Coordinates of C-alpha atoms in Angstrom, one line a residue:
X1 CA 0.1 0.0 0.0
X2 CA 1.0 3.7 -0.8
X3 CA 0.7 6.6 1.9
X4 CA 1.5 10.2 2.1
X5 CA 3.5 12.1 4.4
X6 CA 2.7 15.6 5.0
X7 CA 5.2 17.1 6.7
X8 CA 5.1 20.1 9.0
X9 CA 2.2 22.1 7.2
X10 CA 1.8 24.5 10.0
X11 CA 0.9 28.0 10.7
X12 CA 4.4 28.8 12.2
X13 CA 5.8 27.8 9.0
X14 CA 3.2 28.9 6.5
X15 CA 3.0 32.5 7.8
X16 CA 6.7 32.6 7.3
X17 CA 6.4 33.3 3.7
X18 CA 4.2 33.3 0.6
X19 CA 3.8 29.7 -0.2
X20 CA 0.7 29.9 -2.2
X21 CA 2.0 27.7 -5.1
X22 CA 3.5 25.0 -2.6
X23 CA 0.2 24.7 -0.8
X24 CA -1.8 24.4 -3.8
X25 CA 0.6 21.7 -5.0
X26 CA 0.6 20.2 -1.5
X27 CA -3.3 20.2 -1.7
X28 CA -3.5 18.6 -5.4
X29 CA -1.4 15.7 -4.1
X30 CA -3.1 15.1 -0.9
X31 CA -6.6 14.9 -2.9
X32 CA -4.8 12.3 -5.6
X33 CA -4.2 10.6 -2.0
X34 CA -7.8 10.8 -0.9
X35 CA -9.5 9.9 -4.0
X36 CA -7.7 6.6 -3.9
X37 CA -8.3 5.9 -0.4
X38 CA -4.8 5.8 0.3
X39 CA -3.7 6.9 4.0
X40 CA -2.7 10.4 4.3
X41 CA -0.7 11.1 7.5
X42 CA 0.1 14.5 9.0
X43 CA 3.3 15.0 10.8
X44 CA 3.5 17.7 13.2
X45 CA 6.6 19.1 14.5
X46 CA 6.5 20.7 18.3
X47 CA 9.3 22.4 20.0
X48 CA 9.2 23.3 24.0
X49 CA 10.9 26.2 23.3
X50 CA 8.3 29.4 23.8
X51 CA 10.5 31.0 21.3
X52 CA 10.2 28.6 18.6
X53 CA 7.2 29.3 16.2
X54 CA 5.9 25.3 16.3
X55 CA 5.8 25.6 20.4
X56 CA 4.0 22.9 21.5
X57 CA 0.4 24.4 22.4
X58 CA 0.6 27.4 20.4
X59 CA -1.5 28.5 17.3
X60 CA 1.8 28.6 15.5
X61 CA 2.2 24.5 16.5
X62 CA -1.3 23.9 14.6
X63 CA -2.0 22.2 11.3
X64 CA -2.5 24.7 8.5
X65 CA -6.2 25.4 8.6
X66 CA -6.8 24.6 4.5
X67 CA -5.1 21.3 4.9
X68 CA -5.7 20.0 8.3
X69 CA -9.0 18.3 7.8
X70 CA -7.5 16.0 5.0
X71 CA -5.2 14.2 7.8
X72 CA -6.4 10.3 8.1
X73 CA -3.6 10.7 11.0
X74 CA -1.3 13.2 12.9
X75 CA 2.0 12.5 14.4
X76 CA 4.0 14.3 16.5
X77 CA 7.7 14.8 16.3
X78 CA 10.2 16.6 17.9
X79 CA 13.3 16.3 15.5
X80 CA 13.8 16.7 11.6
X81 CA 13.0 12.7 11.3
X82 CA 9.7 11.8 11.5
X83 CA 10.3 8.3 12.4
X84 CA 13.0 9.2 15.4
X85 CA 10.9 8.5 18.5
X86 CA 7.5 8.7 16.9
X87 CA 4.4 6.1 16.6
X88 CA 4.9 6.5 12.3
X89 CA 6.7 3.2 12.3
X90 CA 3.9 1.3 14.4
X91 CA 1.3 3.0 12.1
X92 CA 2.7 2.3 8.8
X93 CA 3.2 -1.2 10.0
X94 CA -0.4 -1.4 10.7
X95 CA -1.6 0.1 7.5
X96 CA 1.1 -2.2 5.6
X97 CA 2.7 0.8 3.8
X98 CA 5.3 -0.5 1.4
X99 CA 5.8 2.8 -0.3
X100 CA 6.0 6.5 1.1
X101 CA 5.2 9.6 -0.5
X102 CA 6.4 12.7 0.8
X103 CA 6.0 16.6 0.6
X104 CA 5.7 19.4 3.2
X105 CA 7.7 21.9 4.8
X106 CA 11.7 22.4 5.4
X107 CA 12.9 20.0 2.4
X108 CA 16.5 20.2 3.5
X109 CA 15.7 19.2 7.0
X110 CA 12.5 17.4 7.8
X111 CA 11.3 16.0 4.1
X112 CA 15.2 15.0 3.9
X113 CA 15.7 13.5 7.0
X114 CA 12.2 11.6 6.8
X115 CA 12.9 10.4 3.0
X116 CA 16.5 8.8 4.6
X117 CA 15.1 7.5 7.5
X118 CA 12.3 5.9 5.5
X119 CA 14.6 4.2 2.9
X120 CA 16.9 3.0 6.0
X121 CA 13.6 1.3 7.2
X122 CA 13.0 -0.7 4.0
X123 CA 10.4 1.6 2.4
X124 CA 10.5 2.7 -1.4
X125 CA 10.3 6.5 -1.1
X126 CA 9.2 9.1 -3.7
X127 CA 9.8 12.8 -2.8
X128 CA 7.4 15.1 -4.8
X129 CA 9.9 18.1 -5.0
X130 CA 7.5 21.1 -6.2
X131 CA 5.1 20.3 -3.2
X132 CA 7.8 20.7 -0.7
X133 CA 9.0 24.4 0.4
X134 CA 11.3 25.9 2.9
X135 CA 11.4 28.9 5.0
X136 CA 15.0 29.2 4.4
X137 CA 17.0 30.6 1.6
X138 CA 20.3 31.1 0.0
X139 CA 21.0 34.0 2.2
X140 CA 20.4 31.7 5.1
X141 CA 23.3 29.4 4.1
X142 CA 25.5 32.2 2.7
X143 CA 25.5 30.4 -0.3
X144 CA 24.9 32.8 -3.7
X145 CA 22.3 31.1 -6.3
X146 CA 21.4 28.1 -3.9
X147 CA 18.1 26.9 -4.7
X148 CA 17.3 24.6 -1.8
X149 CA 14.7 22.6 -3.4
X150 CA 16.7 21.9 -6.3
X151 CA 19.7 20.9 -4.6
X152 CA 18.0 18.5 -2.0
X153 CA 15.9 16.8 -4.9
X154 CA 19.3 16.4 -6.7
X155 CA 21.2 14.9 -3.8
X156 CA 18.6 12.5 -3.3
X157 CA 17.7 11.4 -6.7
X158 CA 21.5 10.9 -7.6
X159 CA 21.4 8.9 -4.3
X160 CA 19.4 6.5 -7.1
X161 CA 17.5 5.0 -4.0
X162 CA 15.1 7.8 -3.1
X163 CA 12.9 8.8 -6.2
X164 CA 12.3 12.3 -6.7
X165 CA 9.7 13.4 -9.2
X166 CA 8.2 16.9 -10.2
X167 CA 3.9 16.6 -9.8
X168 CA 3.7 16.1 -13.5
X169 CA 6.2 13.4 -13.5
X170 CA 4.0 11.8 -10.5
X171 CA 1.1 11.9 -12.4
X172 CA 2.2 10.5 -15.6
X173 CA 4.1 7.4 -13.3
X174 CA 1.6 6.8 -10.9
X175 CA -1.7 7.8 -12.7
X176 CA -3.6 8.8 -9.6
X177 CA -7.5 8.4 -9.7
X178 CA -9.3 11.5 -11.3
X179 CA -6.5 12.3 -13.8

């Protein structure tokens, strides 16, 4: 079975930028999975620090309103990996998931860490690159011209163990219901 992981689509992240394009793409992927009755699992990052936009219990830590109702399951995490000290592995086992599709925020952290951890646990993994986004930029890393999503996608794709597709290629390859 296939499942979709929707990582860190929370108010505290979405409020930090203009993510209309990414959110629209995420919603398209989510509705594809909902149409095929495949599980949609939202991963919610929470921090203990009151300064964090994702502080546990804050409005920032809540799932983003336009997408939250799509969640079949919500799993909390405290690190970039959606697997580390969470219930994700157990949930995927119960659902008999073999192939994980990943979308969401913080491409270079939470999406990448989760993709690698999923591969390490024996899952087939597909990252849909134009349905991910980041609050960081080339200035964050002091690397002129850095396009974070493109860089992470290239690295993961070159690994030959994690599939990286844009939305159009995902639709062509997997022919989701409704297309």
